[in-house]
PDB file of C-alpha atoms and ligand atoms in Angstrom:
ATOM      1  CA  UNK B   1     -67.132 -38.563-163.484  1.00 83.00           C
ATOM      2  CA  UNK B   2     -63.809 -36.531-163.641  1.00 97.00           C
ATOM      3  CA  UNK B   3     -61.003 -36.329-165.924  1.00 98.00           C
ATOM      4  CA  UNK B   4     -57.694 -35.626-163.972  1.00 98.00           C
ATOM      5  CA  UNK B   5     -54.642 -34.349-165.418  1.00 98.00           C
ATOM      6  CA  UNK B   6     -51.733 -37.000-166.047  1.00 99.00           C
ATOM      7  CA  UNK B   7     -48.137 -36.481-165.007  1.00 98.00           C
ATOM      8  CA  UNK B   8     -45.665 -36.131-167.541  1.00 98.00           C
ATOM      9  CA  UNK B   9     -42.085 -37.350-167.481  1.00 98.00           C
ATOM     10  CA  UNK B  10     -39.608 -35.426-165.969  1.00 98.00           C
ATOM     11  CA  UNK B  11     -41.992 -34.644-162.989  1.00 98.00           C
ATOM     12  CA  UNK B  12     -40.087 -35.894-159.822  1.00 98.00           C
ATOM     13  CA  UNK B  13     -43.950 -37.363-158.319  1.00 98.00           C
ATOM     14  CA  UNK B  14     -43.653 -40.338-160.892  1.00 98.00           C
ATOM     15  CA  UNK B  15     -40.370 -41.448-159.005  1.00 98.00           C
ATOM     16  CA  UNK B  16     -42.307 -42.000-155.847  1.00 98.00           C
ATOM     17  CA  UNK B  17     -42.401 -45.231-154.440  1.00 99.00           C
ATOM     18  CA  UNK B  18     -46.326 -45.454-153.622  1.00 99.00           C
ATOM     19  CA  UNK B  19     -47.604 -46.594-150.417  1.00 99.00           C
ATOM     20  CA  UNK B  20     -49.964 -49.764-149.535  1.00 99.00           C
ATOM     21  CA  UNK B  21     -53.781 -48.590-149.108  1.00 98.00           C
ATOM     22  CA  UNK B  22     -55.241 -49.390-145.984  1.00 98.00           C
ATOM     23  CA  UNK B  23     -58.741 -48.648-146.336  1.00 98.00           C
ATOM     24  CA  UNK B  24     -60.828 -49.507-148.923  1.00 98.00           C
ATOM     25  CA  UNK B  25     -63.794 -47.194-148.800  1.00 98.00           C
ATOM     26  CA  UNK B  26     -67.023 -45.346-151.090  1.00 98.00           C
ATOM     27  CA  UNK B  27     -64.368 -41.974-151.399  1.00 98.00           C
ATOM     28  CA  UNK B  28     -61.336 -44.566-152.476  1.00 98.00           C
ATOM     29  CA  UNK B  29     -63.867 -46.690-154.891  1.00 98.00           C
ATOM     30  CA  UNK B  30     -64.624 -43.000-156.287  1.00 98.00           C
ATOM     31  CA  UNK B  31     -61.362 -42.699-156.660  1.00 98.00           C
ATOM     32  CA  UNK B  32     -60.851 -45.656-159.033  1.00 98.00           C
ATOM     33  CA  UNK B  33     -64.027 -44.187-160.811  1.00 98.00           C
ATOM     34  CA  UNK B  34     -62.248 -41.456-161.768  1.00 98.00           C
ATOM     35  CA  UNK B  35     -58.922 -43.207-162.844  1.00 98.00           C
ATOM     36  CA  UNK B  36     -61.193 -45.033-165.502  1.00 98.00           C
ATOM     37  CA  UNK B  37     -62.690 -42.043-167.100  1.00 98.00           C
ATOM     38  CA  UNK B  38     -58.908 -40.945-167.222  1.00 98.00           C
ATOM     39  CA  UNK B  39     -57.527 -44.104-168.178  1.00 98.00           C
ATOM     40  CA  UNK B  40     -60.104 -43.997-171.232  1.00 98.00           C
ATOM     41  CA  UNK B  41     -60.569 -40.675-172.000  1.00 98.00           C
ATOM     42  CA  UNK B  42     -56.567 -40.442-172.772  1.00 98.00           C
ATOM     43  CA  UNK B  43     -56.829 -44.048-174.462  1.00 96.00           C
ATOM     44  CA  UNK B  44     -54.893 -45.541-172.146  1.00 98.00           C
ATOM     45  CA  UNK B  45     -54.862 -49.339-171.515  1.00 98.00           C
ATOM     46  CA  UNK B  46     -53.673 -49.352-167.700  1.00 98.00           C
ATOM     47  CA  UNK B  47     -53.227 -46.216-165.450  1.00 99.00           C
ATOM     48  CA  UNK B  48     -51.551 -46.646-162.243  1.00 99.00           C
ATOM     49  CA  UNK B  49     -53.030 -43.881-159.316  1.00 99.00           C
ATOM     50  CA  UNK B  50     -48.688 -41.844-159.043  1.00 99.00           C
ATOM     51  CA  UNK B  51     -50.003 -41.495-162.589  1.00 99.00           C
ATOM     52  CA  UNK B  52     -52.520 -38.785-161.485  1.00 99.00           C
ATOM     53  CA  UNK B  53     -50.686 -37.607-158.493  1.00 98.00           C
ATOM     54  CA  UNK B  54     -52.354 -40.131-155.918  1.00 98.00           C
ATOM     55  CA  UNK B  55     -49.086 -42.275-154.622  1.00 99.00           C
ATOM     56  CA  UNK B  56     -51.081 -45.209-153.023  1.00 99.00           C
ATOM     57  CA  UNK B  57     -50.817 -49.146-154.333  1.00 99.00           C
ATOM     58  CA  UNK B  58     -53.577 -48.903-157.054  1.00 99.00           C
ATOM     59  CA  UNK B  59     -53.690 -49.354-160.642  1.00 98.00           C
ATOM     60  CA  UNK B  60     -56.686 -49.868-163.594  1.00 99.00           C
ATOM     61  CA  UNK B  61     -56.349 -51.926-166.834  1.00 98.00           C
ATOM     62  CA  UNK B  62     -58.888 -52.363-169.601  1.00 98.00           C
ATOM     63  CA  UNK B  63     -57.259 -53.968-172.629  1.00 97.00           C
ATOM     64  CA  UNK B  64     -60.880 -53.322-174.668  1.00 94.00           C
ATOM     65  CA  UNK B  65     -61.571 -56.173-176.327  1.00 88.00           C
ATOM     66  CA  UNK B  66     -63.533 -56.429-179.712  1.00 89.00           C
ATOM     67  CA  UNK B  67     -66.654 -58.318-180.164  1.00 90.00           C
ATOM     68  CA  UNK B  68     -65.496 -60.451-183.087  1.00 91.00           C
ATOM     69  CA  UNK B  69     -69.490 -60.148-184.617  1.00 93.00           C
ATOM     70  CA  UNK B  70     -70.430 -56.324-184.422  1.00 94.00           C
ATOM     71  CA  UNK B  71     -66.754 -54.950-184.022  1.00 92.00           C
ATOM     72  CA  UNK B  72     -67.886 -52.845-180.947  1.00 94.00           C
ATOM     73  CA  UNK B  73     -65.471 -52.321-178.422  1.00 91.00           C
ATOM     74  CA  UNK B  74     -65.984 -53.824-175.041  1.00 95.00           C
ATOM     75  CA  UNK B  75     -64.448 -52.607-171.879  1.00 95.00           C
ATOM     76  CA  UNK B  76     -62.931 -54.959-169.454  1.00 96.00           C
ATOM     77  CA  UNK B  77     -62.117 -52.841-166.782  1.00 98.00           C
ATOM     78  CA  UNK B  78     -59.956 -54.289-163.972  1.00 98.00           C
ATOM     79  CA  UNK B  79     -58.896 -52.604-160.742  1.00 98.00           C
ATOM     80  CA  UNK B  80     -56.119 -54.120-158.951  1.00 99.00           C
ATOM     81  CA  UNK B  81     -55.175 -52.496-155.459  1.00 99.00           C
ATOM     82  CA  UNK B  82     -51.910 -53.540-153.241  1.00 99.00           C
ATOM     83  CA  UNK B  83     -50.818 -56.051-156.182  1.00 99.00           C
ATOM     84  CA  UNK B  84     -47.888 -58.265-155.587  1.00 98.00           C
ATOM     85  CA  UNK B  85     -45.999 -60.573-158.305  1.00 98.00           C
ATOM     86  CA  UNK B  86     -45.427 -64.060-156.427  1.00 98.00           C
ATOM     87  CA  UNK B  87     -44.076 -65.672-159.275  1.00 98.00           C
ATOM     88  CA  UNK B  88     -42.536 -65.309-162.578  1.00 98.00           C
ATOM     89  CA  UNK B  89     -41.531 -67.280-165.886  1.00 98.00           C
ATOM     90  CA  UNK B  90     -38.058 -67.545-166.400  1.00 98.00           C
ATOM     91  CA  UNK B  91     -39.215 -66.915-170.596  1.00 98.00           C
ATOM     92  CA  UNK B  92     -39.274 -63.617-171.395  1.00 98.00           C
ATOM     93  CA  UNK B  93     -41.803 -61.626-173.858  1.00 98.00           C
ATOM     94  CA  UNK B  94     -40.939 -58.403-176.223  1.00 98.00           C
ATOM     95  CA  UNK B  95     -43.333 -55.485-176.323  1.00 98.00           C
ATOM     96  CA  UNK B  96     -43.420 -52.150-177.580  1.00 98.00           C
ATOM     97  CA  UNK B  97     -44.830 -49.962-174.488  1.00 98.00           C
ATOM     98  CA  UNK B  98     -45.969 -46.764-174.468  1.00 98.00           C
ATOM     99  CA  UNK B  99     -46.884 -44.798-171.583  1.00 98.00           C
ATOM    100  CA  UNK B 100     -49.647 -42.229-170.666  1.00 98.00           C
ATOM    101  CA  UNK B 101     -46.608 -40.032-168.842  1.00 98.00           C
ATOM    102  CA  UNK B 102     -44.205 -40.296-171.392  1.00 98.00           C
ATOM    103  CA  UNK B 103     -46.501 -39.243-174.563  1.00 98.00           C
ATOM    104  CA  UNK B 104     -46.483 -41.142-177.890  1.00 97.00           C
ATOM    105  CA  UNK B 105     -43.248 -42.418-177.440  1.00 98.00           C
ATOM    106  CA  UNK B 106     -42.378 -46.392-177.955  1.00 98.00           C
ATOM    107  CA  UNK B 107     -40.015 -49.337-177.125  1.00 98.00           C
ATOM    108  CA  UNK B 108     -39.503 -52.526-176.946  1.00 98.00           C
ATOM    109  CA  UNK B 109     -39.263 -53.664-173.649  1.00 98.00           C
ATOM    110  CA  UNK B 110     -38.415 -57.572-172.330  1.00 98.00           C
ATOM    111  CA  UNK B 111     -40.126 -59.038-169.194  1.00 98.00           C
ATOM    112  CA  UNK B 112     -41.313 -62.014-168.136  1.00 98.00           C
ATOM    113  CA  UNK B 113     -43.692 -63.549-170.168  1.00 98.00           C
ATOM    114  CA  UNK B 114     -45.920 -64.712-167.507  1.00 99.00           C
ATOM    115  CA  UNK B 115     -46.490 -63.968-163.829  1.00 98.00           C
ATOM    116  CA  UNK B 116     -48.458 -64.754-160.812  1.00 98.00           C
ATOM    117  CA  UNK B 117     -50.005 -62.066-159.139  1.00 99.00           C
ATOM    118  CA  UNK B 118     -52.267 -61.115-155.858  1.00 98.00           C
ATOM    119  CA  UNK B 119     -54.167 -58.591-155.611  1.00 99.00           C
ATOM    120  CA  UNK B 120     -57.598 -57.174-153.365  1.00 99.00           C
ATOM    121  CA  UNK B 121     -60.414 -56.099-155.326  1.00 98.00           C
ATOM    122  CA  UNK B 122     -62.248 -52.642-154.804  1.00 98.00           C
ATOM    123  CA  UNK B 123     -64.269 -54.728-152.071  1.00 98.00           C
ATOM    124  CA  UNK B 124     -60.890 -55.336-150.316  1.00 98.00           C
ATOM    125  CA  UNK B 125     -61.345 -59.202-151.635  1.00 98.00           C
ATOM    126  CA  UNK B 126     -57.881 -60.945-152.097  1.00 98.00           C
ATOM    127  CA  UNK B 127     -57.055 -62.493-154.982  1.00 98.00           C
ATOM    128  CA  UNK B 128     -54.675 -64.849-157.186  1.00 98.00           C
ATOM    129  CA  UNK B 129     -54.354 -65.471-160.732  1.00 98.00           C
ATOM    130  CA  UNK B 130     -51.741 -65.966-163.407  1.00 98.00           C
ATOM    131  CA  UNK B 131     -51.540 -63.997-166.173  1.00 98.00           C
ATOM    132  CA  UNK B 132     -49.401 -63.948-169.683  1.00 98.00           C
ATOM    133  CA  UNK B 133     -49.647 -62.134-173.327  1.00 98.00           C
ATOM    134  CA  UNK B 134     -50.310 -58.294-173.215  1.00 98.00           C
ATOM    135  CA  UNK B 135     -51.760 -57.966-169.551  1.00 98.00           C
ATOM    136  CA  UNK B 136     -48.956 -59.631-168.215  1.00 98.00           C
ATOM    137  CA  UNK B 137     -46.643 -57.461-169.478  1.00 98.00           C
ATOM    138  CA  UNK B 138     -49.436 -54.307-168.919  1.00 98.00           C
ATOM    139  CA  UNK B 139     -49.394 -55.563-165.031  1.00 98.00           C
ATOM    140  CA  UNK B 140     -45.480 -55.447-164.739  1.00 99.00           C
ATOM    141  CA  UNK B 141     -45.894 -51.820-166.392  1.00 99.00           C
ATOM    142  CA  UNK B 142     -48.365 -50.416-163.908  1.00 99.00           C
ATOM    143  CA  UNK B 143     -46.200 -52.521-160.979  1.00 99.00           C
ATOM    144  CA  UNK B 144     -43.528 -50.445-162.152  1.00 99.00           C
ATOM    145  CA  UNK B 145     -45.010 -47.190-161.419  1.00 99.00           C
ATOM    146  CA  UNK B 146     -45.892 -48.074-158.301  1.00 99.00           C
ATOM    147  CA  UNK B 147     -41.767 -48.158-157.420  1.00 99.00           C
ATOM    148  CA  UNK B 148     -41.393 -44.963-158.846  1.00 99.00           C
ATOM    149  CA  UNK B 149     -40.024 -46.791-162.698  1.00 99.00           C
ATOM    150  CA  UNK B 150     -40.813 -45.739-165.653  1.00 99.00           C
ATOM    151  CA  UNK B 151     -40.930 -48.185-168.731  1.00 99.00           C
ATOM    152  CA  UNK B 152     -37.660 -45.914-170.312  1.00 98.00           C
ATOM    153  CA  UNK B 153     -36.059 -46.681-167.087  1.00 98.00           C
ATOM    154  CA  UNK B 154     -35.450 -50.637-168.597  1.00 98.00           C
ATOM    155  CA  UNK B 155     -33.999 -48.738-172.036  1.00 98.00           C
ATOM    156  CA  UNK B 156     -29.679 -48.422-171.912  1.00 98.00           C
ATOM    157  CA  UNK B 157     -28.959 -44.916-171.303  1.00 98.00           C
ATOM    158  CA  UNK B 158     -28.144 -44.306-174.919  1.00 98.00           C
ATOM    159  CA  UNK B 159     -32.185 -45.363-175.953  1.00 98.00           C
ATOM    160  CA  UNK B 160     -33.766 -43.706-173.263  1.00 98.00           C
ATOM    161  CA  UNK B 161     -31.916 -40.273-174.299  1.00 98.00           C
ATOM    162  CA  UNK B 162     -32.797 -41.035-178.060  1.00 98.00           C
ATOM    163  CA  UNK B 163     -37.113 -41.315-176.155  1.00 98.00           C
ATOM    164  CA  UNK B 164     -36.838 -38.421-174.092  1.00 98.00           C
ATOM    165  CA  UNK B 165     -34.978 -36.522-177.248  1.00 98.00           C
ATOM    166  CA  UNK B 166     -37.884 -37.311-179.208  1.00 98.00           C
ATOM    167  CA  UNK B 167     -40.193 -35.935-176.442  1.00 98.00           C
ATOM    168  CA  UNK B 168     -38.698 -32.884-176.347  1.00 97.00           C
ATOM    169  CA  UNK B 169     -38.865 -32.435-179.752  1.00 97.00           C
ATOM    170  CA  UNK B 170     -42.568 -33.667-179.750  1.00 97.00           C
ATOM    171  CA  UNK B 171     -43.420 -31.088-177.090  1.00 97.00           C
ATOM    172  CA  UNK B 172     -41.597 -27.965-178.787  1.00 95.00           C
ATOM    173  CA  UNK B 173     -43.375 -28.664-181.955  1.00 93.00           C
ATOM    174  CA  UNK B 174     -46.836 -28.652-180.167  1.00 90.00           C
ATOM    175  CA  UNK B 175     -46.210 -25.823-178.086  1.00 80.00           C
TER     176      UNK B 175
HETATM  177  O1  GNR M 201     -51.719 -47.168-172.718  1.00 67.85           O
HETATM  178  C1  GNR M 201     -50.723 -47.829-172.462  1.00 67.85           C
HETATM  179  N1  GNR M 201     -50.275 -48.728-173.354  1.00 67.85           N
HETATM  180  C2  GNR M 201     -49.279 -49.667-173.072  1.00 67.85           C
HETATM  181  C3  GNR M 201     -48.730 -50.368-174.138  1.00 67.85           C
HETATM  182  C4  GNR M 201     -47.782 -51.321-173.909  1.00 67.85           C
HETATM  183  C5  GNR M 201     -47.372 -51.599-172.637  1.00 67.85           C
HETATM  184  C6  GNR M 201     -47.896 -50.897-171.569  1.00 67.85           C
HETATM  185  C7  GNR M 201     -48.841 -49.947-171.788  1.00 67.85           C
HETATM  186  S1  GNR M 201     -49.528 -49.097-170.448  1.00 67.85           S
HETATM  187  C8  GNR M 201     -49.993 -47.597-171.193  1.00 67.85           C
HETATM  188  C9  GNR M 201     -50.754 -46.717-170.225  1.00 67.85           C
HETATM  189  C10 GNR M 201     -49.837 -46.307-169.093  1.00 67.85           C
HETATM  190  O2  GNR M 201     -48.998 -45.460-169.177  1.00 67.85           O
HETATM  191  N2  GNR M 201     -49.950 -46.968-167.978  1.00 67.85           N
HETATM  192  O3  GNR M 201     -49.130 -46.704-166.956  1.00 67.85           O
HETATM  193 NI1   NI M 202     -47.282 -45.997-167.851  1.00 67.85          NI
END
């Protein structure tokens, strides 16, 4: 189990454009291991692995649901490595994203409501699925990363200034 540091916003690494694993293997799988215990040890809902300074194709989402009886949280942890979207609704679908690198900061952001991705599994499995609601949207997100874009980066310049003015301010009052 490790904890590793995130990347913050402006560090030039989270522009990267990541490149497509090749080998899935027991030091890669540890890897992804360790991307959970960051993901939820920052409680995160997706972490891509530029995130953490690693710029290969890979990226972990748990969206946690709650058991509706005992109110207990339960981890769905999902590891998606080389994902591609292969098709995408022509609807669109609000949300108010946050991001792990660009701390406690929030805005709406429109993207297709649902998409059709593939993906390989940590056993190097391929796989299809569509998906829609908050993990569509959390896919597109951690995509994103992956080609170096930040959610701020869909803002107009004006609202990304007013985020990243907020940051600062955020980060002066902390330090
Ligand atoms: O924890 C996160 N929450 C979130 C909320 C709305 C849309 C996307 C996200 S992903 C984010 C974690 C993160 O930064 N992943 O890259
Ligand atoms: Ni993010």
């Amino acid at each position: 189990m490790a904890i590793l540091p995130i990347i913050e916003t402006p560090d030039p690494r989270l522009k990267t454009v990541s490149t497509p694993v090749e080998t899935i293997d027991d030091a890669l799988r540890s890897f992804i291991q360790d991307m959970f215990d960051t993901m939820y040890d920052a409680s995160g809902i997706g972490l891509a692995a530029i995130q953490v300074g690693l710029p290969k194709r890979i990226l972990v989402i748990d969206l946690q649901d709650k058991d509706p009886e005992t109110g207990a949280v339960v981890r769905a942890p999902h590891v998606f490595i080389n994902p591609e979207v292969i098709k995408e609704s022509e609807e669109v679908s609000v949300y108010s994203e946050g991001c792990l690198s660009v701390p406690d900061q929030y805005a709406d952001v429109a993207r297709p409501a649902v998409i059709k991705a593939r993906w390989q599994d940590a056993q190097g499995k391929a796989h299809e699925a569509e998906f829609d609601g908050l993990m569509a949207t959390c896919l597109q997100h951690e995509m994103d990363h992956l080609e170096g874009v930040l959610f701020i980066d869909h803002l107009s310049k004006l609202k990304r200034d007013m985020v990243l003015k907020k940051l600062a301010k955020a980060r002066k009052m902390d330090a």
